Each structure stands twice: as C-alpha cells, then as structure tokens.
Amino acid sequence: MITTYKLSIFKGIKEIIFKYAEIDFPIKDTEIAIYDAYKFCIMLSDGLAAILNDRNDIYNSFSGDIFIFNPSEIHHARILRQGIHKYIEILIPTEYFPNFKEYD
C-alpha cells in the first residue's frame, strides 16, 4: 500500500509530494530511481539498504534513519529482509531551493 498526499504552497511551482509506503517485499534489489526533486526518506522499519552511485556506496538503514537524495542522484534499494517494510518519502521540487547546489 502506498498512500500519496500532495501539497501546493505556491502557484506556478510543483507540489510537494508525501508518500507513506507499507509494502510486502521479497528479498531483492529494487529498480534504479532518479528524481527531479530532493527526496527525503524516513525509514519506519529495519531491513532496507540504500545503494548509491551504481553499487559503490551501500548504507544499511534502521527504523528512524533519514536518507536525503539530491536530484538526479542514481540510487536504488536492497531489501535485506523479506516482509513488510514501511517508510515515508517526501519529494520537494528543486524550485523551492533555487540556490541549494551552492551548499553541496
């Protein structure tokens, strides 16, 4: 189950998207994902790993961990434990942070 909410704050700027996911995953790697927004991922269960830069950087996650992905950052998840996994994704369009790249 994935529940999605959209929040529009300013006219002419894309919405902020909030997703709550509760998915029964088998042990596997997910598809590669690239977004055109900043992605905040709040882990609500254990047993997932984030893999960045085409399998060079692996980060195991635990309940309460927060991942922040830059726009266009190549990543996917590795499911380490079969079962129901829960997480929250917040996608914030780049228009909300026009000069954010200066802080990288």
C-alpha positions as a printed Julia matrix, in Angstrom:
104×3 Matrix{Float64}:
  0.0     0.0     0.0
  1.27    3.44   -0.93
 -0.69    6.5     0.2
  0.17    9.76   -1.54
 -0.59   13.33   -0.49
  0.25   16.46   -2.5
  0.74   19.93   -1.04
  0.74   23.0    -3.24
  2.2    26.04   -1.48
  2.87   28.48   -4.34
  1.13   28.97   -7.67
  3.32   28.02  -10.6
  5.58   25.72   -8.54
  5.17   21.93   -8.45
  3.62   20.34   -5.39
  5.49   18.76   -2.51
  4.66   15.04   -2.51
  4.35   12.98    0.66
  4.18    9.19    0.35
  3.59    6.64    3.07
  4.6     3.14    1.93
  3.84   -0.16    3.6
  4.94   -2.84    1.16
  5.46   -6.59    1.5
  8.84   -7.02   -0.25
 10.7   -10.22   -1.12
 14.49  -10.15   -0.74
 15.66   -8.32   -3.88
 17.1    -5.14   -5.36
 14.58   -2.54   -6.49
 14.68   -0.64   -9.77
 17.14    2.25  -10.15
 15.49    5.57   -9.34
 16.33    9.12  -10.36
 14.13   12.04   -9.34
 13.98   15.69  -10.39
 13.32   16.68   -6.77
 15.05   16.45   -3.41
 13.98   13.18   -1.79
 13.8    12.7     1.96
 13.2     9.11    3.0
 12.32    8.35    6.64
 12.71    4.67    7.47
  9.99    3.19    9.68
 11.31   -0.39    9.64
 14.63   -2.25    9.53
 15.99   -4.42    6.74
 16.46   -2.0     3.84
 19.69   -0.65    2.38
 20.2     2.33    0.09
 22.68    1.83   -2.73
 24.15    4.91   -4.38
 26.43    5.57   -7.32
 25.77    2.32   -9.15
 26.55   -0.05   -6.22
 29.65    1.7    -4.89
 28.1     3.12   -1.7
 25.85    0.92    0.46
 24.05    2.27    3.55
 22.12   -0.12    5.79
 19.12    1.51    7.41
 17.32    1.13   10.69
 13.98    2.43   11.89
 14.28    6.2    12.38
 17.06    6.73    9.83
 16.66    9.55    7.32
 18.13    9.49    3.81
 18.43   12.65    1.71
 18.93   12.26   -2.03
 19.93   15.08   -4.38
 18.04   15.48   -7.65
 19.36   13.16  -10.35
 21.29   11.08   -7.78
 21.24    7.49   -9.02
 20.09    5.1    -6.3
 18.04    2.02   -5.54
 17.15   -0.09   -2.51
 18.29   -3.53   -1.49
 15.72   -5.46    0.52
 17.68   -7.4     3.16
 14.74   -8.95    4.98
 11.58  -10.36    3.42
  8.38   -8.91    4.83
  6.51   -5.67    5.29
  8.67   -2.56    5.12
  7.44    0.91    6.0
  8.85    4.28    5.04
  7.86    7.87    4.28
  9.09    9.69    1.19
  8.95   13.46    0.83
  9.72   14.84   -2.64
 10.44   18.58   -2.7
 10.77   20.22   -6.14
 14.06   21.98   -6.84
 12.22   25.29   -7.3
 11.9    25.54   -3.52
 15.7    25.67   -3.17
 16.99   27.65   -6.19
 20.48   28.17   -4.71
 20.76   24.9    -2.75
 23.51   23.49   -5.01
 25.84   26.19   -3.68
 25.84   24.33   -0.33
 26.9    20.93   -1.74
